[in-house]
CSV table of C-alpha atoms in Angstrom, one decimal:
chain,number,residue,atom,x,y,z
R,1,MET,CA,25.6,-8.4,-1.2
R,2,LYS,CA,26.0,-7.4,2.4
R,3,GLN,CA,26.6,-3.8,3.3
R,4,THR,CA,26.3,-2.1,6.7
R,5,VAL,CA,25.5,1.5,6.4
R,6,LEU,CA,25.8,3.6,9.5
R,7,PHE,CA,23.7,6.8,9.7
R,8,ALA,CA,22.2,9.0,12.3
R,9,PHE,CA,21.1,12.6,12.6
R,10,VAL,CA,22.5,16.0,13.4
R,11,LEU,CA,20.7,19.3,14.1
R,12,TRP,CA,21.8,22.2,12.1
R,13,ALA,CA,22.4,25.5,13.8
R,14,LEU,CA,19.4,27.5,12.7
R,15,LEU,CA,19.0,31.2,12.3
R,16,PRO,CA,16.1,33.3,11.0
R,17,LEU,CA,17.2,35.2,7.8
R,18,GLY,CA,14.3,37.5,7.7
R,19,SER,CA,11.9,37.4,4.8
R,20,LEU,CA,11.7,37.4,1.0
R,21,PHE,CA,8.9,38.9,-1.0
R,22,GLY,CA,7.4,40.3,2.2
R,23,LEU,CA,6.8,36.8,3.8
R,24,SER,CA,8.4,35.1,6.7
R,25,LEU,CA,10.8,32.3,5.7
R,26,PRO,CA,11.6,29.1,7.5
R,27,THR,CA,14.7,29.0,9.7
R,28,LEU,CA,17.9,28.5,7.8
R,29,SER,CA,21.4,27.4,8.5
R,30,ALA,CA,24.0,29.8,9.9
R,31,GLN,CA,25.7,30.1,6.5
R,32,GLU,CA,23.6,32.1,4.1
R,33,GLN,CA,21.5,29.8,2.0
R,34,MET,CA,19.5,30.3,-1.2
R,35,MET,CA,15.8,30.3,-0.4
R,36,PHE,CA,13.6,31.3,-3.4
R,37,GLY,CA,9.8,31.3,-3.5
R,38,ASP,CA,7.7,33.0,-6.2
R,39,THR,CA,4.6,34.5,-4.6
R,40,THR,CA,3.0,36.1,-7.6
R,41,ARG,CA,0.6,33.2,-8.4
R,42,VAL,CA,-0.9,32.1,-5.1
R,43,GLY,CA,0.3,34.7,-2.6
R,44,VAL,CA,2.7,32.4,-0.8
R,45,PRO,CA,6.2,31.1,-1.9
R,46,TYR,CA,5.5,28.4,-4.5
R,47,SER,CA,8.2,27.5,-7.0
R,48,LYS,CA,9.2,24.0,-8.3
R,49,ASP,CA,11.3,22.2,-10.8
R,50,PRO,CA,14.4,24.5,-11.0
R,51,HIS,CA,16.8,24.7,-13.9
R,52,VAL,CA,19.7,27.2,-14.1
R,53,VAL,CA,22.0,28.5,-16.9
R,54,ASN,CA,24.7,31.0,-17.1
R,55,PHE,CA,23.7,33.2,-20.0
R,56,LYS,CA,25.2,36.5,-21.2
R,57,GLY,CA,26.7,37.4,-17.9
R,58,ARG,CA,23.9,36.5,-15.6
R,59,TYR,CA,22.3,33.5,-14.1
R,60,LEU,CA,18.8,32.6,-15.2
R,61,MET,CA,16.6,30.2,-13.4
R,62,TYR,CA,13.5,28.6,-15.0
R,63,TYR,CA,10.9,27.0,-12.7
R,64,SER,CA,7.3,25.9,-12.5
R,65,ILE,CA,4.6,28.1,-11.1
R,66,PRO,CA,1.1,26.9,-10.2
R,67,PRO,CA,-2.3,28.2,-11.4
R,68,THR,CA,-3.8,31.2,-9.5
R,69,HIS,CA,-6.5,30.6,-7.0
R,70,TRP,CA,-8.9,32.8,-8.9
R,71,ASN,CA,-8.5,31.3,-12.4
R,72,ASN,CA,-9.6,27.7,-12.7
R,73,MET,CA,-8.9,27.7,-16.4
R,74,GLU,CA,-5.2,28.6,-15.9
R,75,GLY,CA,-2.7,25.8,-15.7
R,76,TRP,CA,0.9,25.5,-14.5
R,77,ASN,CA,3.3,27.9,-16.3
R,78,ILE,CA,7.1,28.7,-16.2
R,79,GLY,CA,8.6,31.5,-14.2
R,80,ILE,CA,12.0,33.1,-14.8
R,81,ALA,CA,14.3,34.7,-12.2
R,82,GLU,CA,17.8,36.1,-12.5
R,83,SER,CA,20.8,36.3,-10.1
R,84,LYS,CA,24.4,37.4,-9.9
R,85,ASP,CA,25.5,35.1,-7.1
R,86,LEU,CA,23.2,32.0,-7.2
R,87,VAL,CA,21.8,32.9,-3.8
R,88,HIS,CA,19.7,36.0,-4.3
R,89,TRP,CA,17.1,35.8,-7.1
R,90,THR,CA,14.7,38.3,-8.6
R,91,ARG,CA,11.7,37.3,-10.7
R,92,VAL,CA,12.1,38.8,-14.3
R,93,GLY,CA,9.3,37.1,-16.3
R,94,GLU,CA,7.2,34.1,-17.0
R,95,LEU,CA,6.1,32.0,-19.9
R,96,THR,CA,2.4,31.4,-20.5
R,97,PRO,CA,0.5,29.4,-23.1
R,98,GLN,CA,0.5,30.8,-26.6
R,99,GLU,CA,-3.0,31.3,-28.1
R,100,GLY,CA,-3.9,28.8,-30.7
R,101,LEU,CA,-1.5,26.1,-29.5
R,102,ASP,CA,-3.7,23.1,-28.5
R,103,TYR,CA,-0.9,21.3,-26.8
R,104,GLU,CA,-0.4,24.2,-24.3
R,105,LYS,CA,-4.0,24.9,-23.5
R,106,ASN,CA,-3.8,23.0,-20.2
R,107,GLY,CA,-0.5,24.6,-19.2
R,108,PHE,CA,3.1,23.5,-19.1
R,109,CYS,CA,5.9,23.1,-16.6
R,110,ALA,CA,9.2,21.3,-15.6
R,111,PRO,CA,11.6,23.4,-17.7
R,112,CYS,CA,15.1,22.3,-18.9
R,113,ALA,CA,17.3,25.0,-20.4
R,114,LEU,CA,20.4,24.5,-22.6
R,115,VAL,CA,22.6,27.1,-24.0
R,116,VAL,CA,23.8,26.3,-27.6
R,117,LYS,CA,25.5,28.8,-29.9
R,118,GLY,CA,24.4,31.9,-28.0
R,119,LYS,CA,20.8,30.9,-27.6
R,120,VAL,CA,18.7,29.3,-24.8
R,121,HIS,CA,16.9,26.2,-25.8
R,122,LEU,CA,14.0,25.4,-23.5
R,123,PHE,CA,12.6,22.0,-23.2
R,124,TYR,CA,9.3,21.7,-21.2
R,125,GLN,CA,6.4,19.3,-20.7
R,126,THR,CA,2.7,19.7,-21.4
R,127,TYR,CA,0.5,19.3,-18.4
R,128,GLY,CA,-2.8,17.8,-17.5
R,129,ASN,CA,-3.1,15.3,-20.4
R,130,ARG,CA,-2.1,12.1,-18.6
R,131,GLU,CA,-0.8,9.6,-21.2
R,132,ARG,CA,-0.7,12.3,-23.9
R,133,ASP,CA,1.7,14.6,-22.0
R,134,ALA,CA,4.9,15.1,-24.1
R,135,ILE,CA,8.1,17.2,-24.4
R,136,CYS,CA,8.1,20.5,-26.2
R,137,HIS,CA,10.9,22.9,-27.4
R,138,ALA,CA,11.4,26.6,-27.7
R,139,VAL,CA,14.3,29.0,-28.5
R,140,SER,CA,15.3,32.4,-27.2
R,141,LYS,CA,18.0,35.0,-28.0
R,142,ASP,CA,17.6,36.9,-24.7
R,143,GLY,CA,16.6,34.1,-22.3
R,144,LEU,CA,13.2,35.7,-21.7
R,145,HIS,CA,11.2,35.6,-24.9
R,146,PHE,CA,10.8,32.3,-26.7
R,147,ASP,CA,9.8,31.1,-30.1
R,148,ARG,CA,8.1,27.7,-30.1
R,149,ASP,CA,9.3,24.9,-32.2
R,150,LYS,CA,6.9,24.4,-35.1
R,151,THR,CA,7.1,20.6,-34.7
R,152,ASN,CA,6.0,20.6,-31.1
R,153,PRO,CA,5.6,18.4,-29.2
R,154,ILE,CA,9.0,17.1,-30.2
R,155,PHE,CA,9.0,13.7,-28.3
R,156,HIS,CA,7.1,11.1,-26.4
R,157,PRO,CA,7.9,7.3,-26.3
R,158,GLU,CA,5.8,4.9,-28.2
R,159,PRO,CA,3.4,3.0,-25.9
R,160,ALA,CA,4.8,-0.4,-24.9
R,161,ASP,CA,4.7,-2.9,-22.1
R,162,TRP,CA,6.9,-0.7,-19.9
R,163,THR,CA,5.4,2.8,-20.7
R,164,CYS,CA,2.0,4.4,-21.4
R,165,GLY,CA,3.6,6.8,-23.9
R,166,ARG,CA,3.9,9.8,-21.6
R,167,ALA,CA,7.0,12.0,-21.3
R,168,ILE,CA,7.6,14.6,-18.6
R,169,ASP,CA,10.5,16.2,-16.7
R,170,ALA,CA,12.9,16.5,-19.7
R,171,GLU,CA,16.7,16.8,-19.3
R,172,VAL,CA,18.8,17.3,-22.4
R,173,ALA,CA,22.6,16.8,-22.3
R,174,PHE,CA,25.4,16.5,-24.7
R,175,PHE,CA,27.6,13.4,-24.2
R,176,LYS,CA,30.1,11.7,-26.4
R,177,GLY,CA,29.0,13.4,-29.6
R,178,LYS,CA,25.2,13.0,-29.1
R,179,TYR,CA,22.3,14.7,-27.3
R,180,TYR,CA,20.5,12.6,-24.8
R,181,LEU,CA,16.9,13.4,-23.8
R,182,TYR,CA,16.0,11.9,-20.4
R,183,TYR,CA,12.4,11.9,-19.3
R,184,ALA,CA,10.0,10.4,-16.8
R,185,THR,CA,7.1,8.2,-17.9
R,186,ARG,CA,4.5,5.9,-16.3
R,187,ASP,CA,3.8,2.2,-16.8
R,188,PRO,CA,0.6,1.3,-18.8
R,189,GLU,CA,-1.4,1.2,-15.6
R,190,PHE,CA,-0.3,4.7,-14.8
R,191,LYS,CA,0.9,3.8,-11.3
R,192,VAL,CA,4.7,3.5,-11.4
R,193,GLN,CA,6.9,6.5,-12.5
R,194,LYS,CA,10.1,5.5,-14.2
R,195,MET,CA,12.7,6.9,-16.6
R,196,GLY,CA,13.5,6.6,-20.3
R,197,VAL,CA,15.9,8.1,-22.8
R,198,ALA,CA,16.0,9.2,-26.4
R,199,VAL,CA,19.0,10.2,-28.5
R,200,ALA,CA,19.7,12.7,-31.3
R,201,ASP,CA,22.7,13.5,-33.5
R,202,GLY,CA,25.1,16.1,-32.3
R,203,LYS,CA,24.0,18.5,-35.1
R,204,THR,CA,20.3,18.2,-34.3
R,205,ASP,CA,18.0,21.2,-34.3
R,206,PHE,CA,16.0,19.3,-31.5
R,207,SER,CA,12.8,19.1,-33.6
R,208,ARG,CA,10.4,16.2,-33.8
R,209,GLY,CA,11.8,13.4,-35.9
R,210,SER,CA,15.4,13.9,-34.8
R,211,TRP,CA,14.9,11.9,-31.5
R,212,LYS,CA,15.0,8.2,-31.4
R,213,GLU,CA,14.4,5.9,-28.4
R,214,ALA,CA,17.7,4.7,-27.2
R,215,CYS,CA,16.3,1.5,-25.8
R,216,THR,CA,13.0,-0.3,-25.4
R,217,LYS,CA,12.8,-0.4,-21.7
R,218,SER,CA,13.2,1.8,-18.7
R,219,ILE,CA,16.8,2.9,-17.9
R,220,LEU,CA,16.0,3.6,-14.2
R,221,TYR,CA,12.9,2.5,-12.2
R,222,PRO,CA,12.0,2.5,-8.5
R,223,HIS,CA,13.4,-0.4,-6.6
R,224,LEU,CA,14.8,0.8,-3.3
R,225,LEU,CA,12.4,1.3,-0.4
R,226,TRP,CA,12.9,5.0,-0.2
R,227,GLU,CA,12.1,5.3,-4.0
R,228,LYS,CA,8.6,3.9,-3.4
R,229,GLN,CA,6.8,3.9,-6.8
R,230,CYS,CA,8.4,6.9,-8.4
R,231,ILE,CA,11.7,7.8,-10.1
R,232,GLU,CA,11.5,11.2,-12.0
R,233,ALA,CA,13.2,14.5,-12.6
R,234,PRO,CA,16.5,13.4,-14.1
R,235,SER,CA,19.4,15.9,-14.2
R,236,VAL,CA,22.9,14.9,-15.4
R,237,LEU,CA,26.5,16.0,-14.8
R,238,VAL,CA,29.2,14.9,-17.3
R,239,LYS,CA,32.7,14.5,-15.9
R,240,GLY,CA,35.1,13.1,-18.5
R,241,ASN,CA,33.8,9.7,-19.7
R,242,THR,CA,31.3,9.4,-16.9
R,243,MET,CA,27.7,10.7,-16.6
R,244,PHE,CA,26.3,11.2,-13.2
R,245,MET,CA,22.5,11.3,-13.0
R,246,PHE,CA,20.6,12.9,-10.1
R,247,TYR,CA,17.0,11.9,-9.8
R,248,ALA,CA,14.0,12.2,-7.5
R,249,GLY,CA,12.8,9.1,-5.7
R,250,GLY,CA,9.3,8.9,-4.3
R,251,TYR,CA,6.3,11.1,-5.2
R,252,ASN,CA,6.0,14.6,-3.7
R,253,ASN,CA,6.2,14.7,0.1
R,254,GLU,CA,6.3,11.0,0.6
R,255,PRO,CA,9.0,12.3,1.2
R,256,GLN,CA,10.7,12.8,-2.2
R,257,GLN,CA,14.5,12.5,-1.9
R,258,ILE,CA,17.4,12.7,-4.3
R,259,GLY,CA,19.4,9.7,-5.5
R,260,MET,CA,22.5,9.4,-7.8
R,261,ALA,CA,23.4,6.9,-10.5
R,262,LYS,CA,26.2,6.8,-13.1
R,263,SER,CA,26.7,5.6,-16.6
R,264,TYR,CA,29.6,5.3,-19.1
R,265,ASP,CA,27.4,5.2,-22.2
R,266,GLY,CA,24.4,7.4,-21.3
R,267,VAL,CA,21.9,4.5,-21.4
R,268,ASN,CA,22.9,1.9,-18.8
R,269,PHE,CA,22.9,3.4,-15.3
R,270,THR,CA,24.0,2.0,-11.9
R,271,ARG,CA,23.0,3.5,-8.6
R,272,CYS,CA,25.9,5.0,-6.6
R,273,GLY,CA,24.6,3.6,-3.3
R,274,PRO,CA,21.5,2.4,-1.5
R,275,LEU,CA,20.8,5.6,0.3
R,276,PRO,CA,19.7,9.0,-1.0
R,277,PHE,CA,22.3,11.5,-2.1
R,278,LYS,CA,20.3,14.2,-0.5
R,279,ARG,CA,17.7,13.3,2.1
R,280,ASN,CA,14.7,15.2,3.4
R,281,GLY,CA,15.4,17.4,6.4
R,282,LEU,CA,14.7,16.7,10.0
R,283,ASP,CA,11.4,17.7,11.7
R,284,ASN,CA,12.5,21.3,12.5
R,285,GLU,CA,14.1,22.0,9.1
R,286,TRP,CA,12.7,23.8,6.1
R,287,ASN,CA,12.7,20.7,3.9
R,288,SER,CA,11.4,18.2,6.3
R,289,SER,CA,8.6,17.2,3.9
R,290,GLU,CA,10.9,16.6,1.0
R,291,SER,CA,14.1,17.4,-0.8
R,292,GLY,CA,13.0,16.9,-4.4
R,293,HIS,CA,13.2,17.5,-8.2
R,294,PRO,CA,17.0,18.0,-8.5
R,295,HIS,CA,18.9,20.1,-11.0
R,296,VAL,CA,22.7,20.0,-11.2
R,297,PHE,CA,24.4,23.1,-12.5
R,298,GLN,CA,28.1,23.4,-13.4
R,299,ASP,CA,29.3,27.0,-13.5
R,300,LYS,CA,32.0,28.4,-15.8
R,301,ASP,CA,34.5,28.2,-12.9
R,302,GLY,CA,34.0,24.5,-12.6
R,303,LYS,CA,32.0,24.6,-9.4
R,304,VAL,CA,28.9,22.3,-9.3
R,305,TYR,CA,25.6,23.1,-7.5
R,306,LEU,CA,22.6,20.9,-6.7
R,307,PHE,CA,19.4,22.9,-6.9
R,308,TYR,CA,16.3,21.3,-5.5
R,309,GLN,CA,12.8,22.0,-4.2
R,310,GLY,CA,11.5,21.5,-0.7
R,311,ASN,CA,9.0,22.4,2.0
R,312,ASN,CA,8.0,21.6,5.6
R,313,ASP,CA,4.2,21.8,5.3
R,314,HIS,CA,3.4,18.9,2.9
R,315,GLY,CA,3.2,21.1,-0.2
R,316,LYS,CA,1.3,24.2,1.0
R,317,THR,CA,4.5,26.2,0.0
R,318,TRP,CA,7.5,25.3,-2.1
R,319,TYR,CA,11.0,26.8,-2.0
R,320,ILE,CA,14.0,26.3,-4.2
R,321,SER,CA,17.4,26.1,-2.6
R,322,GLN,CA,20.9,24.9,-3.6
R,323,GLU,CA,24.1,23.4,-2.2
R,324,GLU,CA,27.6,23.0,-3.7
R,325,ILE,CA,28.5,19.5,-4.8
R,326,LEU,CA,32.0,18.6,-3.7
R,327,THR,CA,34.3,16.1,-5.2
R,328,GLU,CA,37.0,13.8,-3.8
R,329,LYS,CA,39.2,11.2,-5.5
R,330,THR,CA,39.0,7.7,-4.3
R,331,LYS,CA,42.0,5.5,-3.9
R,332,LYS,CA,41.2,4.0,-7.3
R,333,GLY,CA,41.1,7.4,-8.8
R,334,TYR,CA,37.3,7.7,-9.2
R,335,ASP,CA,35.3,10.8,-8.5
R,336,TYR,CA,33.3,10.7,-5.3
R,337,LEU,CA,30.6,13.3,-5.2
R,338,PHE,CA,29.0,14.5,-2.0
R,339,LEU,CA,27.2,17.3,-0.2
R,340,GLN,CA,28.9,18.7,2.9
R,341,SER,CA,25.5,18.8,4.7
R,342,GLU,CA,25.1,15.1,4.2
R,343,LYS,CA,28.6,14.3,5.2
R,344,ASP,CA,28.3,16.3,8.4
R,345,ARG,CA,25.0,14.5,9.1
R,346,LYS,CA,26.5,11.1,8.7
R,347,LYS,CA,29.5,11.9,10.9
R,348,GLN,CA,27.2,12.4,13.8
R,349,GLU,CA,25.5,9.0,13.3
R,350,SER,CA,26.3,6.7,16.1
R,351,HIS,CA,23.4,4.5,17.0
R,352,ILE,CA,21.2,3.6,14.0
R,353,TRP,CA,22.3,0.8,11.7
R,354,VAL,CA,20.7,-0.3,8.5
R,355,GLN,CA,21.5,-3.7,7.1
R,356,TYR,CA,21.6,-4.1,3.3
R,357,ASP,CA,22.0,-7.9,3.1
R,358,ASP,CA,19.1,-9.2,1.1
R,359,MET,CA,20.8,-11.1,-1.8
R,360,PRO,CA,19.2,-11.9,-5.2
R,361,HIS,CA,17.4,-15.3,-5.0
R,362,PHE,CA,15.5,-17.9,-6.9
R,363,ALA,CA,12.1,-16.4,-7.9
R,364,ASN,CA,10.2,-19.7,-7.3
R,365,GLY,CA,11.3,-20.6,-3.8
R,366,ASP,CA,14.2,-21.1,-1.4
R,367,ASP,CA,17.6,-22.7,-2.0
R,368,LYS,CA,16.2,-26.2,-1.7
R,369,ALA,CA,13.7,-25.4,-4.5
R,370,LEU,CA,16.5,-24.0,-6.6
R,371,ALA,CA,18.6,-27.2,-6.2
R,372,GLU,CA,15.5,-29.2,-7.3
R,373,PHE,CA,15.0,-27.0,-10.3
R,374,VAL,CA,18.7,-27.4,-11.4
R,375,LYS,CA,18.6,-31.2,-10.8
R,376,GLU,CA,15.4,-31.6,-12.9
R,377,ASN,CA,16.8,-29.5,-15.8
R,378,ALA,CA,20.4,-30.8,-16.0
R,379,LYS,CA,20.3,-33.7,-18.5
R,380,ILE,CA,23.8,-34.8,-19.4
R,381,THR,CA,25.3,-37.9,-17.7
R,382,CYS,CA,28.2,-40.1,-18.8
R,383,PRO,CA,28.2,-44.0,-18.8
R,384,GLY,CA,30.8,-45.6,-16.6
R,385,GLU,CA,34.1,-43.7,-16.2
R,386,CYS,CA,34.1,-42.0,-19.7
R,387,CYS,CA,34.5,-38.6,-18.2
R,388,SER,CA,34.8,-36.8,-14.8
R,389,GLN,CA,31.8,-36.3,-12.5
R,390,GLY,CA,31.3,-33.5,-10.0
R,391,ARG,CA,30.0,-29.9,-9.9
R,392,VAL,CA,30.2,-27.1,-12.5
R,393,ILE,CA,30.1,-23.7,-10.9
R,394,VAL,CA,28.4,-21.0,-13.0
R,395,SER,CA,28.1,-17.3,-12.1
R,396,PHE,CA,25.9,-14.6,-13.6
R,397,LEU,CA,24.7,-11.1,-12.9
R,398,VAL,CA,21.3,-10.4,-11.5
R,399,ASP,CA,19.9,-6.9,-12.3
R,400,LEU,CA,17.3,-5.0,-10.4
R,401,ASP,CA,14.5,-6.3,-12.5
R,402,GLY,CA,15.6,-9.9,-12.0
R,403,THR,CA,17.1,-10.2,-15.5
R,404,THR,CA,20.3,-12.3,-15.8
R,405,SER,CA,23.4,-11.8,-17.9
R,406,ASP,CA,27.1,-12.3,-18.3
R,407,PHE,CA,27.1,-16.1,-17.6
R,408,ARG,CA,30.6,-17.5,-16.8
R,409,ILE,CA,32.0,-20.9,-16.0
R,410,GLU,CA,33.9,-20.4,-12.7
R,411,ARG,CA,34.9,-24.1,-12.4
R,412,GLY,CA,34.3,-26.6,-15.1
R,413,LEU,CA,34.4,-30.3,-15.9
R,414,CYS,CA,34.4,-30.8,-19.6
R,415,LYS,CA,33.1,-29.1,-22.7
R,416,ASP,CA,29.7,-30.8,-22.8
R,417,LYS,CA,29.0,-30.5,-19.1
R,418,ASP,CA,30.1,-26.9,-19.0
R,419,ALA,CA,27.7,-26.1,-21.9
R,420,GLU,CA,24.8,-27.9,-20.2
R,421,ALA,CA,25.5,-26.0,-17.0
R,422,LEU,CA,25.3,-22.7,-18.8
R,423,ARG,CA,22.1,-23.7,-20.5
R,424,VAL,CA,20.5,-24.6,-17.2
R,425,ALA,CA,21.7,-21.4,-15.5
R,426,ARG,CA,20.0,-19.3,-18.3
R,427,LEU,CA,16.6,-21.0,-17.4
R,428,ILE,CA,16.7,-20.0,-13.8
R,429,PRO,CA,14.1,-17.2,-12.9
R,430,MET,CA,15.7,-14.8,-10.4
R,431,LYS,CA,14.4,-12.0,-8.2
R,432,ALA,CA,16.6,-9.1,-7.0
R,433,GLY,CA,17.1,-8.5,-3.3
R,434,LYS,CA,14.8,-5.8,-1.9
R,435,ASP,CA,17.7,-3.6,-0.9
R,436,GLN,CA,19.9,-4.4,-4.0
R,437,TRP,CA,21.1,-1.2,-5.7
R,438,LYS,CA,23.3,-2.5,-8.5
R,439,PRO,CA,23.8,-5.8,-10.5
R,440,VAL,CA,25.1,-8.5,-8.3
R,441,ARG,CA,27.0,-11.7,-9.3
R,442,TYR,CA,25.3,-14.9,-8.2
R,443,ASN,CA,26.8,-18.4,-8.2
R,444,ILE,CA,25.1,-21.8,-8.7
R,445,ALA,CA,26.4,-25.4,-8.7
R,446,VAL,CA,25.2,-27.9,-11.4
R,447,GLU,CA,26.1,-31.4,-10.3
R,448,PHE,CA,26.8,-34.2,-12.7
R,449,LYS,CA,27.1,-37.9,-11.7
R,450,ASN,CA,28.2,-40.9,-13.8
R,451,LYS,CA,25.6,-43.7,-14.4
R,452,GLN,CA,26.3,-46.7,-12.2
C-alpha cells in the first residue's frame, strides 16, 4: 500500500463573538458557530460528550458535567440543554445520582439518547469504577425526567483476553432490523482503549439480558499513529446499507481527534482513510488542544451534523461545537462524507507531504527470512518429470492486527502443489504496516522443484 497524502494548514478568519454565560469566549470563525459551555458546576465553561435528539419540536442535548470544586463526594453527572436552531443552547436541567442506587454512587456520564415510540431512551455509563464500569438505561416521556431501568446496569462485556470487562461511551443504533450497542473498553492491563459491540433484537426493551456480544474481539482498536493508545466515543450514521462510524482517537488533549470508519454489517469496520476526519485546531484556534468525543446527528430535514468537544487550554475548559457534514457522490456512486472546514484546510496545503507506504510484512524478519520460512515449510516435490515445477503465487489479506484471511491461488501448478502452497501461506505470521488503515492483499511465491 502506497498512498501520498498532501496536507498543510490554513488560518481561519477569526472574529470575537462576545460571551456566553457571562464569560469571554475564544475567537470564532466569521460564520456564526455553536459554542456551548455549561458553567454551573465549576464556574467556567465545562461540557463534554454531547448527544442531540429532535424531540417534540425542540432539540435536546445531553452532555457530561464535572463535579463541583466544593463537593469532593460528587461525581460526573449529565446536563441537559435545549435549542431551536442547533447553535444557541440554554441549559434546562440535569440528571444526578438517584439515592439508593449503588451503581450510580460515584457518578455517571457520556450520555446517548435515542427516541423510540415517543420516548427518550437514555444510555449512560457509570463512572469511577474502573473495570466494573458498565452501561445503564433510563426512559423519559418529556426528555427531562427519567425512570431508571430496574435491570441496570444493562451491559458490560465478559472479561476476556481482549477486554477487562469494562463498558463506557455507549452508542445505540438501529441497523438492518437490530439494535447495536457500541462501547469503549480497555484491555486486561487497562492501558489500551478499544471498541466492542453487542446486539439486541429489534423489539427489545433494552434491558439486561437482551444484549449479546456480537463478536469475541475488538471491532476497532488503535493502530494509526494519531490514534495513539485510544479509540473511544463511537457515534454512527446509517445511510442505506452502510453504517459510518465516527470515533475519537487518542486520549483527551493528546490531542484527541476524530476518525471515520464504515461497515456493511454493523460488526466489521474499515477505516475510511489514514488521517483524521476532524483534526484538532491550529495554535490560535479554540480547539487547538483537541477535537474529540464525536456525536453525529441527522435532523428530520436530512441534514447531518458533527457535534464534538474541544478546548485550547489542555482541559481547563471544555466547549461543545458542531459542523454540518456534507456528502458528495464518488464516480463509483459511493457517498463521500466531509467537513467543509477540513476540505478548505487541505486545499491550502502545498508543502507538507506524508508518505503512507509501510506495507504488511513477515513478523519474524525481512523478505529473505520469509523466503527461508517458506522453503523450510513447503514439503511437496515430484520425482523426475511427473509434473510441472515452478512457483505457485498465493495472495491473502492482512488485517490491522496481523491476522490473515481470504487465501487465493493467483497462479497455480497442479492440485497437490496448490494445496501445499495454501497450507504454507496459512502458517506465515504477519504484521501490519504502521500506517496501514485497512486490510491489504499480500502476495507470496512458493517454489517447487523436481527431484534430480
